[in-house]
């Protein structure tokens, strides 16, 4: 238990109400529990049309800190859909697109899986390509300069990129608890 959790628990007990603490964006980087250092080695191979033919993704992760603090839900951090692993893989796909002189969204469209490989059945809902098209049109993807480090604003390099993710939705609570915002 962190000191923040203790304060929230005490407030809930005194008020006799469930309480949920919501951190600001800035606080999210300092109030969360430890995220282990990771190292990745990613290799991708594709044919001249961008179709992936091979992939290796090896990751190393420190599994704990020298502390007695126990983090709940750590089973989720071992799955490949967790942030550090997806970031490494997505970065490698972007580098491959640049090496092939191909649009990174187009490379993803070419390699989008419509059929589940183990059972051979089509996915029941699969919409990333439609999402990419709507997003690209909304912010002028085709007008960007695709070369890395090609856009500079003063001393800062700027870039346009794309991102996608998967969300594990928790069960919906029957009622919303009071919310404490911006607590240290």
PDB file of C-alpha atoms in Angstrom, residues 20-95:
ATOM      1  CA  UNK A  20     -11.761   7.008  -6.377  1.00  0.00           C
ATOM      2  CA  UNK A  21      -8.600   9.105  -6.775  1.00  0.00           C
ATOM      3  CA  UNK A  22      -7.958  10.580 -10.215  1.00  0.00           C
ATOM      4  CA  UNK A  23      -4.435  11.776 -10.937  1.00  0.00           C
ATOM      5  CA  UNK A  24      -3.672  14.618 -13.307  1.00  0.00           C
ATOM      6  CA  UNK A  25      -1.617  13.830 -16.422  1.00  0.00           C
ATOM      7  CA  UNK A  26       1.539  15.189 -14.759  1.00  0.00           C
ATOM      8  CA  UNK A  27       0.922  13.188 -11.589  1.00  0.00           C
ATOM      9  CA  UNK A  28       0.535  10.008 -13.624  1.00  0.00           C
ATOM     10  CA  UNK A  29       4.299   9.892 -14.091  1.00  0.00           C
ATOM     11  CA  UNK A  30       5.093  10.068 -10.375  1.00  0.00           C
ATOM     12  CA  UNK A  31       2.171   8.453  -8.561  1.00  0.00           C
ATOM     13  CA  UNK A  32       2.141   5.145 -10.414  1.00  0.00           C
ATOM     14  CA  UNK A  33       3.977   2.084  -9.241  1.00  0.00           C
ATOM     15  CA  UNK A  34       7.317   0.994 -10.655  1.00  0.00           C
ATOM     16  CA  UNK A  35       7.629   0.046 -14.324  1.00  0.00           C
ATOM     17  CA  UNK A  36      10.602  -2.190 -14.925  1.00  0.00           C
ATOM     18  CA  UNK A  37      13.413  -1.291 -17.310  1.00  0.00           C
ATOM     19  CA  UNK A  38      13.162  -3.199 -20.581  1.00  0.00           C
ATOM     20  CA  UNK A  39      15.554  -3.942 -23.424  1.00  0.00           C
ATOM     21  CA  UNK A  40      14.367  -5.140 -26.808  1.00  0.00           C
ATOM     22  CA  UNK A  41      15.950  -6.716 -29.831  1.00  0.00           C
ATOM     23  CA  UNK A  42      13.568  -6.612 -32.795  1.00  0.00           C
ATOM     24  CA  UNK A  43      14.291  -7.848 -36.314  1.00  0.00           C
ATOM     25  CA  UNK A  44      11.764  -7.699 -39.140  1.00  0.00           C
ATOM     26  CA  UNK A  45      11.973  -9.000 -42.689  1.00  0.00           C
ATOM     27  CA  UNK A  46       9.603  -8.159 -45.522  1.00  0.00           C
ATOM     28  CA  UNK A  47       9.382  -8.678 -49.261  1.00  0.00           C
ATOM     29  CA  UNK A  48       9.591  -5.749 -51.690  1.00  0.00           C
ATOM     30  CA  UNK A  49       5.819  -5.195 -51.372  1.00  0.00           C
ATOM     31  CA  UNK A  50       6.019  -4.814 -47.598  1.00  0.00           C
ATOM     32  CA  UNK A  51       4.551  -8.189 -46.639  1.00  0.00           C
ATOM     33  CA  UNK A  52       6.245  -9.341 -43.435  1.00  0.00           C
ATOM     34  CA  UNK A  53       8.067 -12.638 -43.900  1.00  0.00           C
ATOM     35  CA  UNK A  54       9.843 -12.979 -40.543  1.00  0.00           C
ATOM     36  CA  UNK A  55       9.932 -11.381 -37.114  1.00  0.00           C
ATOM     37  CA  UNK A  56      12.045 -11.779 -33.993  1.00  0.00           C
ATOM     38  CA  UNK A  57      11.203  -9.830 -30.846  1.00  0.00           C
ATOM     39  CA  UNK A  58      13.283 -10.627 -27.797  1.00  0.00           C
ATOM     40  CA  UNK A  59      12.660  -8.633 -24.644  1.00  0.00           C
ATOM     41  CA  UNK A  60      14.384  -8.502 -21.295  1.00  0.00           C
ATOM     42  CA  UNK A  61      12.669  -7.027 -18.283  1.00  0.00           C
ATOM     43  CA  UNK A  62      13.743  -6.547 -14.711  1.00  0.00           C
ATOM     44  CA  UNK A  63      11.119  -8.405 -12.735  1.00  0.00           C
ATOM     45  CA  UNK A  64      11.274  -6.610  -9.384  1.00  0.00           C
ATOM     46  CA  UNK A  65      12.724  -3.841  -7.289  1.00  0.00           C
ATOM     47  CA  UNK A  66      14.720  -4.229  -4.108  1.00  0.00           C
ATOM     48  CA  UNK A  67      11.687  -3.370  -2.027  1.00  0.00           C
ATOM     49  CA  UNK A  68       9.021  -5.209  -0.080  1.00  0.00           C
ATOM     50  CA  UNK A  69       6.267  -3.276  -1.876  1.00  0.00           C
ATOM     51  CA  UNK A  70       3.913  -5.641  -3.695  1.00  0.00           C
ATOM     52  CA  UNK A  71       2.213  -4.495  -6.882  1.00  0.00           C
ATOM     53  CA  UNK A  72      -1.228  -5.910  -7.641  1.00  0.00           C
ATOM     54  CA  UNK A  73      -2.139  -6.946 -11.180  1.00  0.00           C
ATOM     55  CA  UNK A  74       1.401  -7.817 -12.244  1.00  0.00           C
ATOM     56  CA  UNK A  75       0.094 -10.696 -14.354  1.00  0.00           C
ATOM     57  CA  UNK A  76      -0.946  -8.078 -16.920  1.00  0.00           C
ATOM     58  CA  UNK A  77       2.602  -6.742 -17.294  1.00  0.00           C
ATOM     59  CA  UNK A  78       3.863 -10.047 -18.655  1.00  0.00           C
ATOM     60  CA  UNK A  79       1.621  -9.956 -21.724  1.00  0.00           C
ATOM     61  CA  UNK A  80       2.923  -8.787 -25.093  1.00  0.00           C
ATOM     62  CA  UNK A  81       0.255  -6.079 -25.336  1.00  0.00           C
ATOM     63  CA  UNK A  82       1.843  -4.075 -22.553  1.00  0.00           C
ATOM     64  CA  UNK A  83       3.274  -0.672 -23.476  1.00  0.00           C
ATOM     65  CA  UNK A  84       7.059  -1.272 -23.621  1.00  0.00           C
ATOM     66  CA  UNK A  85       6.712  -4.263 -25.930  1.00  0.00           C
ATOM     67  CA  UNK A  86       4.262  -2.612 -28.302  1.00  0.00           C
ATOM     68  CA  UNK A  87       6.380   0.554 -28.451  1.00  0.00           C
ATOM     69  CA  UNK A  88       9.478  -1.434 -29.431  1.00  0.00           C
ATOM     70  CA  UNK A  89       7.623  -3.410 -32.092  1.00  0.00           C
ATOM     71  CA  UNK A  90       5.820  -0.369 -33.505  1.00  0.00           C
ATOM     72  CA  UNK A  91       9.114   1.540 -33.683  1.00  0.00           C
ATOM     73  CA  UNK A  92      10.672  -1.343 -35.626  1.00  0.00           C
ATOM     74  CA  UNK A  93       7.713  -1.374 -38.042  1.00  0.00           C
ATOM     75  CA  UNK A  94       8.179   2.376 -38.599  1.00  0.00           C
ATOM     76  CA  UNK A  95      11.891   1.836 -39.303  1.00  0.00           C
TER      77      UNK A  95
END
